Coordinates of N, CA and C in Angstrom, one line a residue:
X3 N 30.1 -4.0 -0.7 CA 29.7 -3.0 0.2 C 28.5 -3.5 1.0
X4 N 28.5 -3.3 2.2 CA 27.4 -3.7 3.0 C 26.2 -2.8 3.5
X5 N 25.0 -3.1 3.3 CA 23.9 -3.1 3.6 C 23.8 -1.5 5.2
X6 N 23.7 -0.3 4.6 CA 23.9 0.4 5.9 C 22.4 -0.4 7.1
X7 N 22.7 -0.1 8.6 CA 21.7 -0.2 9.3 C 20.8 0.4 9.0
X8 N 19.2 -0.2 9.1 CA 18.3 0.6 8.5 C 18.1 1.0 7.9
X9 N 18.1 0.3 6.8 CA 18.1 0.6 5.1 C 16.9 0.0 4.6
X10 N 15.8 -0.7 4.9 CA 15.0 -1.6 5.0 C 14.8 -1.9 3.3
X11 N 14.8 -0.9 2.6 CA 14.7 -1.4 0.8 C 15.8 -2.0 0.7
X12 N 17.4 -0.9 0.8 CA 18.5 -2.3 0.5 C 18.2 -3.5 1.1
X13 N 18.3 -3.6 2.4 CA 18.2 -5.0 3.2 C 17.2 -5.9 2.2
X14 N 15.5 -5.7 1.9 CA 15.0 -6.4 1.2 C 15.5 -7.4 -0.3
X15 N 16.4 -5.5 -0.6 CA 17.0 -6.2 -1.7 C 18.3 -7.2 -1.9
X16 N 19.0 -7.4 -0.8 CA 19.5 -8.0 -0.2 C 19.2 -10.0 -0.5
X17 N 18.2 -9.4 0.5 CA 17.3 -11.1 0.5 C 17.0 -11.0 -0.6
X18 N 16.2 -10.8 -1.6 CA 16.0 -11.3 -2.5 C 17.3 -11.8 -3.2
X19 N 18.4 -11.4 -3.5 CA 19.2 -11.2 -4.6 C 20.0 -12.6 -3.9
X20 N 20.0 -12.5 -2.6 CA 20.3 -14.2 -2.1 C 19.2 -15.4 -2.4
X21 N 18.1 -15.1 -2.1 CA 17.4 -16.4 -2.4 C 17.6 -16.4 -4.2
X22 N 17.4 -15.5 -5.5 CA 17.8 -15.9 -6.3 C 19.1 -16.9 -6.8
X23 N 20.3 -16.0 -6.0 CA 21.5 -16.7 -5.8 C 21.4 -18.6 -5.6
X24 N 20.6 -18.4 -4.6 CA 20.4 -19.9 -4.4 C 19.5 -20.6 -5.2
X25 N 18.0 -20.1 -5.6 CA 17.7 -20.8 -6.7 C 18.3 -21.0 -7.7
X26 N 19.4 -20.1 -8.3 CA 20.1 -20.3 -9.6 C 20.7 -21.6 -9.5
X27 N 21.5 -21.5 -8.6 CA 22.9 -22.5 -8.5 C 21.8 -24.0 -7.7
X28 N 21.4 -23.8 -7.0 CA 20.7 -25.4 -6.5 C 19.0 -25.8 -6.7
X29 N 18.3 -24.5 -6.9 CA 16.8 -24.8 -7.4 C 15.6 -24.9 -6.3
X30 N 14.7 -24.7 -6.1 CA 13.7 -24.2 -5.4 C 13.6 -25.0 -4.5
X31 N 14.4 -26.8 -4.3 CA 14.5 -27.5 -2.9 C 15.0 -26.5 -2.0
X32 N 16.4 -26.5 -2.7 CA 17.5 -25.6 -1.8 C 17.1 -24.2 -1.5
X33 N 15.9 -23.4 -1.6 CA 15.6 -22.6 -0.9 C 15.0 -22.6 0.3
X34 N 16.3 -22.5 1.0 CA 15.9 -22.5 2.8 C 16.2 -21.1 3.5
X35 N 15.0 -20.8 4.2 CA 15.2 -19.6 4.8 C 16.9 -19.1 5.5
X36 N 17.0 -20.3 6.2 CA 18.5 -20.2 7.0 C 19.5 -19.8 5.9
X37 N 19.8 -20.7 4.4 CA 20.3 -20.6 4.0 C 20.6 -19.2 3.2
X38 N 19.0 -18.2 3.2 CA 19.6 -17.1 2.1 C 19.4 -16.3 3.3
X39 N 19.7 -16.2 4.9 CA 20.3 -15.7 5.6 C 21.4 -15.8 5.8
X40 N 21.9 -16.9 5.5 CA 23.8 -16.6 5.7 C 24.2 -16.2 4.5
X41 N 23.6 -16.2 3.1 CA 23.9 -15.8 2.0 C 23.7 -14.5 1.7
X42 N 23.0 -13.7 2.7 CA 22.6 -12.5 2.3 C 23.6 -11.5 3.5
X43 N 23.8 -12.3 4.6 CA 25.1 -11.6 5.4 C 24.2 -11.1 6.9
X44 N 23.2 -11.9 7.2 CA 22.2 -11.3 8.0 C 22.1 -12.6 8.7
X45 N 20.7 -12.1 10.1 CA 20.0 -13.5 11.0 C 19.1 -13.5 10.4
X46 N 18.8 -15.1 10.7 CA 17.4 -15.7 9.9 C 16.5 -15.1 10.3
X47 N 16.2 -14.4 12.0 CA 15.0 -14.0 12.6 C 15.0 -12.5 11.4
X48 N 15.8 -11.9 10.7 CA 16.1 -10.8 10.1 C 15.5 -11.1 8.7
X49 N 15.7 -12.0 7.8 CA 15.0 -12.7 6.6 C 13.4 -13.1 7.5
X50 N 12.7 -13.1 8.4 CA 11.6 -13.0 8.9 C 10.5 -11.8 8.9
X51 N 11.5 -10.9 9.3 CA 11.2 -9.6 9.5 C 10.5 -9.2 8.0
X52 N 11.5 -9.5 7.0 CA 10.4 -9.1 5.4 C 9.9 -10.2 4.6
X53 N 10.0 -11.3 4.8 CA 9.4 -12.1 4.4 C 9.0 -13.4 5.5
X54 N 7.5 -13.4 5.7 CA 7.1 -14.2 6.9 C 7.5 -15.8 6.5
X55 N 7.5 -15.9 5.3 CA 7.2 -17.2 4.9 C 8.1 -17.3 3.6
X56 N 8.7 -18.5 3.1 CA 9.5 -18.9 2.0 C 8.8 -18.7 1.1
X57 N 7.3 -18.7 0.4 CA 6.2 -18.4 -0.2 C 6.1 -16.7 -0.5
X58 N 6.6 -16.0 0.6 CA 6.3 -14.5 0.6 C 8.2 -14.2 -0.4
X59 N 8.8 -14.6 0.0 CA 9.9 -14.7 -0.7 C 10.2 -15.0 -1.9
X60 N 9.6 -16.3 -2.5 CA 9.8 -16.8 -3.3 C 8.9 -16.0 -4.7
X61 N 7.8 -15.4 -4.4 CA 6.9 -14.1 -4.8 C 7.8 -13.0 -5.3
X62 N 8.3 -12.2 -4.0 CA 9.4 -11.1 -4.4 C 10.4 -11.5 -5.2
X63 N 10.8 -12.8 -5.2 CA 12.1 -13.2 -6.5 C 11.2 -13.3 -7.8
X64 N 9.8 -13.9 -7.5 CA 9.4 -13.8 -9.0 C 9.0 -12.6 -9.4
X65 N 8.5 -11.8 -8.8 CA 8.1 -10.3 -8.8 C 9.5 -9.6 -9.5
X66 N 10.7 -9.7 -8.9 CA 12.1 -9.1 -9.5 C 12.3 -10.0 -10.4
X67 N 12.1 -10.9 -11.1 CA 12.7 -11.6 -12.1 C 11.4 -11.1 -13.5
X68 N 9.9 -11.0 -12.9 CA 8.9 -10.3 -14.2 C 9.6 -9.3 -14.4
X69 N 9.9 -8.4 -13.7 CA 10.0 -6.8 -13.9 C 11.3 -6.8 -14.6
X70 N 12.5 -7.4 -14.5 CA 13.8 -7.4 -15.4 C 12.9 -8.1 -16.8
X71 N 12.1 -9.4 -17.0 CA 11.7 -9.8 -18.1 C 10.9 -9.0 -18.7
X72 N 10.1 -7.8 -18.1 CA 9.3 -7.1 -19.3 C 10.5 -5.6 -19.6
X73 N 11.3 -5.3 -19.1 CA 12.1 -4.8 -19.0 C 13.2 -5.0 -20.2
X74 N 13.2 -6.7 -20.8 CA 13.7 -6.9 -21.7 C 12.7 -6.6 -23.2
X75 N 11.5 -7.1 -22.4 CA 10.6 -7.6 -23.7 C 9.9 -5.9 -24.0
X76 N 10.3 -4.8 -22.9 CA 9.9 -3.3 -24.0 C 11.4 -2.9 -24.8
X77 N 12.2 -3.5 -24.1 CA 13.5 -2.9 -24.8 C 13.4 -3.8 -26.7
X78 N 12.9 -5.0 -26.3 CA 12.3 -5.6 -27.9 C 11.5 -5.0 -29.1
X79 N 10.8 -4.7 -27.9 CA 9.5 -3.9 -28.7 C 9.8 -2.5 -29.3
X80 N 11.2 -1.9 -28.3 CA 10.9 -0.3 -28.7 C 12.2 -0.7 -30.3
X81 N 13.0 -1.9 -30.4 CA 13.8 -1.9 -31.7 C 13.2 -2.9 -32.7
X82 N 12.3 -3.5 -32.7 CA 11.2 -3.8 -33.6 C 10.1 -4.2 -33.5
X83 N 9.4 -4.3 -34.8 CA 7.6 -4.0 -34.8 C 7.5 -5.6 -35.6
X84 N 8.4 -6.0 -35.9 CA 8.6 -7.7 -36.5 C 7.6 -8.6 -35.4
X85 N 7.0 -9.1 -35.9 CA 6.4 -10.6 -34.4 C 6.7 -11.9 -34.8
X86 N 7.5 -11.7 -35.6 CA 8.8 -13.0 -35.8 C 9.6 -12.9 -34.6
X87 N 10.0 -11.7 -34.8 CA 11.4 -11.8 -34.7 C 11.2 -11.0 -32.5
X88 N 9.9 -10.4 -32.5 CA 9.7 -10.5 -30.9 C 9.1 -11.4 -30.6
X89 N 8.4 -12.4 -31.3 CA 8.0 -13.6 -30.8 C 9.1 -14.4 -30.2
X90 N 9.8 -14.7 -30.8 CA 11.5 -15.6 -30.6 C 12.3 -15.1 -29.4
X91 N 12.6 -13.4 -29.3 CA 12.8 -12.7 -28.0 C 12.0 -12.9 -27.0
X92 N 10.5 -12.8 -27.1 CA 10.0 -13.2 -25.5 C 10.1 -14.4 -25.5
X93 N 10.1 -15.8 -26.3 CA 10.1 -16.9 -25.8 C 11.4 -17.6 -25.0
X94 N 12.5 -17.0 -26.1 CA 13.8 -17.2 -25.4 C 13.9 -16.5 -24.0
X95 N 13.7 -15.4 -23.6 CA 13.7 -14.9 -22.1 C 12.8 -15.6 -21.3
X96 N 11.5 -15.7 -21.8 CA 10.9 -16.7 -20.6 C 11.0 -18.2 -20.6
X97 N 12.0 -18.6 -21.6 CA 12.8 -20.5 -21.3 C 13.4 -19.8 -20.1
X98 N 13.9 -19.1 -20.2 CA 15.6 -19.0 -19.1 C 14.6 -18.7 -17.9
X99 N 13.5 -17.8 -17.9 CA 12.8 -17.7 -16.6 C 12.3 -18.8 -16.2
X100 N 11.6 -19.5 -16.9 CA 10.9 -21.2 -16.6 C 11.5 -22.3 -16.0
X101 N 12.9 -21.9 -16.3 CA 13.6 -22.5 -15.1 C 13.6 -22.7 -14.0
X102 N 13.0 -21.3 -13.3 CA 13.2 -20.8 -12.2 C 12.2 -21.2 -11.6
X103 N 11.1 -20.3 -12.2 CA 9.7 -19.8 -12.0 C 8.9 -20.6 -12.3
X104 N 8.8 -21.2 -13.8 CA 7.3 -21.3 -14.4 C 7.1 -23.0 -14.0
X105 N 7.8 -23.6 -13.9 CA 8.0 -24.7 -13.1 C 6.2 -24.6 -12.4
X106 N 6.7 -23.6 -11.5 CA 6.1 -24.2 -10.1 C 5.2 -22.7 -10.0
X107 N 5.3 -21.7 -10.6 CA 4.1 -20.6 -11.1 C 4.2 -19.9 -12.3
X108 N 2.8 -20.3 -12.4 CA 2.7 -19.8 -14.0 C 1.9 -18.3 -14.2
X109 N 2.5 -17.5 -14.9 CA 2.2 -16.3 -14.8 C 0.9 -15.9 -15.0
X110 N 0.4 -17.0 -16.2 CA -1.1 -16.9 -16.2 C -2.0 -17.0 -15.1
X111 N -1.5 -17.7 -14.5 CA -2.4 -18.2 -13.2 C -3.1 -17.1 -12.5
X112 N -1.6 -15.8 -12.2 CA -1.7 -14.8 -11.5 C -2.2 -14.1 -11.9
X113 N -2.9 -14.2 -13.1 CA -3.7 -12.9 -13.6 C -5.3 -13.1 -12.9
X114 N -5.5 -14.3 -12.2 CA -7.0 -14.2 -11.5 C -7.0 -14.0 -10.5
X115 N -8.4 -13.5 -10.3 CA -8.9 -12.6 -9.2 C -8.6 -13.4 -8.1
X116 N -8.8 -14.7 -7.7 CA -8.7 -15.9 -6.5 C -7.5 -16.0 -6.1
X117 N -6.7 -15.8 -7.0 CA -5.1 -16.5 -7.1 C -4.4 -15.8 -5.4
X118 N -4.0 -16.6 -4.5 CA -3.4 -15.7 -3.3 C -2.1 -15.3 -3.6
X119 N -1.3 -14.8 -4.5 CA -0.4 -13.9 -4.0 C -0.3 -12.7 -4.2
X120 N 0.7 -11.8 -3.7 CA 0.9 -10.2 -3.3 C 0.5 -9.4 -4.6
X121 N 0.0 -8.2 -4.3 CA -0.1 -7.4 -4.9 C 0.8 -7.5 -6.1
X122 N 2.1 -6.8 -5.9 CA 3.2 -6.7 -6.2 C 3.4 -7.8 -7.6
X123 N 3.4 -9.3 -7.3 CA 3.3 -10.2 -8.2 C 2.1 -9.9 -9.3
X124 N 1.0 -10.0 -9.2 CA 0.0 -9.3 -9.6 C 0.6 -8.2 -10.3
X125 N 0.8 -7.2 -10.1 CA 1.0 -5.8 -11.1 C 1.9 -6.3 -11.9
X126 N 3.2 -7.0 -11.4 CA 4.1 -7.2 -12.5 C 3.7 -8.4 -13.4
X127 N 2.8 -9.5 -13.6 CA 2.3 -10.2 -14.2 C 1.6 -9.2 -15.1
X128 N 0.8 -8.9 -14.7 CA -0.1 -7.9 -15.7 C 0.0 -6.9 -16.6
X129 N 1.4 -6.8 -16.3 CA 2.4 -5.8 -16.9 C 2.8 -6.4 -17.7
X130 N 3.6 -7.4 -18.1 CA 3.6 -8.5 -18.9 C 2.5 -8.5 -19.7
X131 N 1.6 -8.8 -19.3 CA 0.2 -9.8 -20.3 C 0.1 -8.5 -20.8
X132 N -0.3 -7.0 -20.4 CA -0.4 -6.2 -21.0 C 0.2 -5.9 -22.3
X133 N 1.6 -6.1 -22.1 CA 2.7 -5.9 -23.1 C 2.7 -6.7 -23.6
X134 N 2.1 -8.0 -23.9 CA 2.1 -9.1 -24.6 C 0.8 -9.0 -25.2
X135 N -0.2 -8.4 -25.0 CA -1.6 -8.2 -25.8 C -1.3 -7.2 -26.8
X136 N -0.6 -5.6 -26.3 CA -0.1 -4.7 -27.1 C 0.4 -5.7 -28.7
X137 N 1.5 -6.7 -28.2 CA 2.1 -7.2 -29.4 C 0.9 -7.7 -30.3
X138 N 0.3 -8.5 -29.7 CA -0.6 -9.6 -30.8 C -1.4 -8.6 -31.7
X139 N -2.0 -7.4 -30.7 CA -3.2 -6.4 -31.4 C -2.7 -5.7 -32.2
X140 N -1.1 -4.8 -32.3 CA -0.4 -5.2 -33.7 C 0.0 -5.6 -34.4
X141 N -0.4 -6.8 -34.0 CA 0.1 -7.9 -35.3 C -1.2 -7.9 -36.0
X142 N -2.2 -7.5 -35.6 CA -3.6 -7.9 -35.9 C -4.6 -8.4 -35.8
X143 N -4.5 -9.5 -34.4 CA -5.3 -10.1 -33.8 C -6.7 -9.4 -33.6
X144 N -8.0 -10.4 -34.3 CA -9.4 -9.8 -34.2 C -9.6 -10.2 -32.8
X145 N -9.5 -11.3 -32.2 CA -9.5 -11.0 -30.6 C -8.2 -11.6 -29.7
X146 N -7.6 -10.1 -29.8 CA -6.1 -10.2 -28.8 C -5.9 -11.0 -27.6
X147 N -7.3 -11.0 -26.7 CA -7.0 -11.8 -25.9 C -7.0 -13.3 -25.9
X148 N -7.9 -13.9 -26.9 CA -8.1 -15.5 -27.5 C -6.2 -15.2 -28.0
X149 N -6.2 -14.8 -28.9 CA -5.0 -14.5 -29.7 C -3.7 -15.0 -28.4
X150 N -3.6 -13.9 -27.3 CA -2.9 -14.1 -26.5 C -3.1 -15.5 -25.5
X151 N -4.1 -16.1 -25.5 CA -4.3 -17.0 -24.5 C -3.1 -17.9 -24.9
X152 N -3.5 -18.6 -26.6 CA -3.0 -19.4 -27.4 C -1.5 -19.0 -27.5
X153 N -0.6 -18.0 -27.7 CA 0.8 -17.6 -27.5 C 1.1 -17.7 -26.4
X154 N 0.4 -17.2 -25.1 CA 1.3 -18.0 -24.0 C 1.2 -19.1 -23.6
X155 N 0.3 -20.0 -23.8 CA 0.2 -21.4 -23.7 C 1.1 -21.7 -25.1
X156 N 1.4 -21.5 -26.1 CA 2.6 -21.9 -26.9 C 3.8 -21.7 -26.2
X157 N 4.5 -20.4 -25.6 CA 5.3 -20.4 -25.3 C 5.7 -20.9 -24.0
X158 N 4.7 -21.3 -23.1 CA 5.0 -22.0 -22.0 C 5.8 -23.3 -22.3
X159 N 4.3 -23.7 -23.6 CA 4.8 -25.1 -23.3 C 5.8 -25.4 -24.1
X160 N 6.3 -24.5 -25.6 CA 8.1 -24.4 -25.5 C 9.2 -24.6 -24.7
X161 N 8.8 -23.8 -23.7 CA 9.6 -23.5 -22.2 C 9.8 -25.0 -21.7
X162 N 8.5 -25.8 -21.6 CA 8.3 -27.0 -21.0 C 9.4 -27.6 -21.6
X163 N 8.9 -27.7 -22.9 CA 9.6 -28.7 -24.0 C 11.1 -29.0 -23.9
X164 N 11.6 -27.5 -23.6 CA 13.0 -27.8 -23.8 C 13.6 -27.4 -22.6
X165 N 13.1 -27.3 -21.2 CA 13.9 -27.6 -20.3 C 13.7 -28.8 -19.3
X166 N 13.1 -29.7 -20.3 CA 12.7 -31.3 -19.2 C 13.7 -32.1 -20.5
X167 N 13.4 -33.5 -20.1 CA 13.8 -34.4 -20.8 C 12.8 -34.5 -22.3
X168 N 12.0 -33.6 -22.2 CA 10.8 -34.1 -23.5 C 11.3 -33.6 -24.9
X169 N 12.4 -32.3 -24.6 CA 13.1 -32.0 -25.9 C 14.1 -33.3 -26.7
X170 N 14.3 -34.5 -26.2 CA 15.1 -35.4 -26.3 C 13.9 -36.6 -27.5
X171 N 12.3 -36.0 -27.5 CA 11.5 -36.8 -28.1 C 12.1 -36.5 -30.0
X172 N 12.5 -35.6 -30.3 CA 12.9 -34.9 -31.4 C 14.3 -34.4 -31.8
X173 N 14.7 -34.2 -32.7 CA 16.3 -33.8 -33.5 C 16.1 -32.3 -33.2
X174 N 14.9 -31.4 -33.4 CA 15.4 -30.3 -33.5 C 15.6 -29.3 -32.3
X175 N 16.5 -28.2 -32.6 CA 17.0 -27.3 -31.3 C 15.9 -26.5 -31.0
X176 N 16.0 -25.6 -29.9 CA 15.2 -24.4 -29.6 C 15.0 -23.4 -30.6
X177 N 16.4 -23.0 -31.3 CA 16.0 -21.9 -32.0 C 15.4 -22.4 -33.3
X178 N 15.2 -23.7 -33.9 CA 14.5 -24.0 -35.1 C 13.4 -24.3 -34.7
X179 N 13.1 -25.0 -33.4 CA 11.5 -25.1 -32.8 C 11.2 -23.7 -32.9
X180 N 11.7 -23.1 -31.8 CA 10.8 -21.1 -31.6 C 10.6 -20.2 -32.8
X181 N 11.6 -20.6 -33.9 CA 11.9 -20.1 -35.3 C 10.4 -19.9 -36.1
X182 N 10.4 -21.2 -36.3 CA 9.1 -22.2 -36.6 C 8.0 -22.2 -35.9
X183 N 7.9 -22.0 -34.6 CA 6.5 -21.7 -34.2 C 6.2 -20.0 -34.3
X184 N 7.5 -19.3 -34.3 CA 6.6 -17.5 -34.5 C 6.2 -17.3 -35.8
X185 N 6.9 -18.3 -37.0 CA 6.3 -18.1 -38.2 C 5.1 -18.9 -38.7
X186 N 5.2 -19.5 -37.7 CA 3.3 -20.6 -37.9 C 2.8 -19.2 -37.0
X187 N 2.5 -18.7 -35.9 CA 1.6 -17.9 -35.4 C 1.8 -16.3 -36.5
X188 N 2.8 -16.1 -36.8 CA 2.4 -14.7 -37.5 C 1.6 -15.3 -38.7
X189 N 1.8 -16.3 -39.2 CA 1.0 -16.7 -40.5 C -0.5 -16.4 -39.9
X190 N -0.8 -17.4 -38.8 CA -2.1 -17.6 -38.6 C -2.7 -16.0 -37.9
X191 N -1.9 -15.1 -37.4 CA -2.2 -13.6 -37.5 C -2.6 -12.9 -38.4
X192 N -1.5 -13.5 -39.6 CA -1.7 -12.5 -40.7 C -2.9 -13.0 -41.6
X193 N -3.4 -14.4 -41.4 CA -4.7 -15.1 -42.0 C -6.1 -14.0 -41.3
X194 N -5.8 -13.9 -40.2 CA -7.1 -13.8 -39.5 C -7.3 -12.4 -39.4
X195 N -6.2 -11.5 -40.1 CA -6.4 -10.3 -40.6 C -7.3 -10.4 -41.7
X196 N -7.0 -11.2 -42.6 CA -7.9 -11.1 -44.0 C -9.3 -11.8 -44.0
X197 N -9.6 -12.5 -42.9 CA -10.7 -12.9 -42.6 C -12.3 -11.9 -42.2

């Protein structure tokens, strides 16, 4: 079904749903303005109109791609209270996002005040780290935010590990790496409770 005239949200949603289209299948070279205009069924001067720049674009696809991943990571949270076992859930959802994204922005980054992009990126980053501090500070973390620095610098650089060539340094898979690192961090949680 196509896009009524003057619909300006569908239309937006539109573009986005094509430029992800195209980062999926070819990767953030291949995102060319022309191209997720003819992929989205519109004129390029019309992919202008809501996003000035491939940068303002590329923002709204990661903006829609945070919001489906914390989307995942409350639906984790609301069926257990384990940090095994939602450790390994958020890390597996943000490999598959790091593909995309983390490559080339990292979510942390966006949580500072300097950082230039949109609002929008910003809220939904933070919405995240929010929901990812909730977890640690039930797990027990004396300071959630040290606590959290250290887990998403783990899980990034999991992400790293096993979508470059560097997972090739080692025998073992993702789910015995991620396995193994949520039960080294709940250990060192549940230490720093008794401390």
């Amino acid at each position: 079904m196509q896009t009524r005239w003057g619909d300006r949200t569908a239309r937006r949603s539109d573009i986005v749903r094509a430029g992800l289209m195209l980062l999926e299948e070819q990767g953030l070279e291949a995102l060319q303005m022309r191209e997720v205009a003819r992929r989205a069924g519109i004129a390029l001067g019309t992919v202008y109109t809501y996003f000035p720049t491939k940068e303002s674009l590329y923002s709204a696809m990661y903006t829609h791609r945070l919001t489906g991943f914390l989307s995942d990571v409350r639906a984790e949270l609301d069926a257990t209270n384990d940090f095994e076992t939602i450790f390994v859930a958020v890390a597996s959802r943000y490999r598959d996002m790091y593909v995309e994204f983390g490559r080339d922005l990292d979510i942390l980054s966006l949580t500072r005040d300097e950082s230039p992009v949109d609002e929008e990126l910003l809220t939904a980053a933070g919405d995240v780290w929010a929901a990812l501090r909730d977890v640690v500070e039930a797990a027990g973390a004396r300071d959630p935010d040290l606590s959290l620095a250290a887990l998403w610098s783990t899980i990034t650089g999991l992400a790293n590990q096993f979508t470059t060539v560097r997972h090739e340094l080692h025998r073992f898979t993702w789910d015995e790496t991620v396995r193994y690192t949520a039960r080294l961090m709940a250990r060192g949680l549940a230490d720093e409770r008794r401390v």
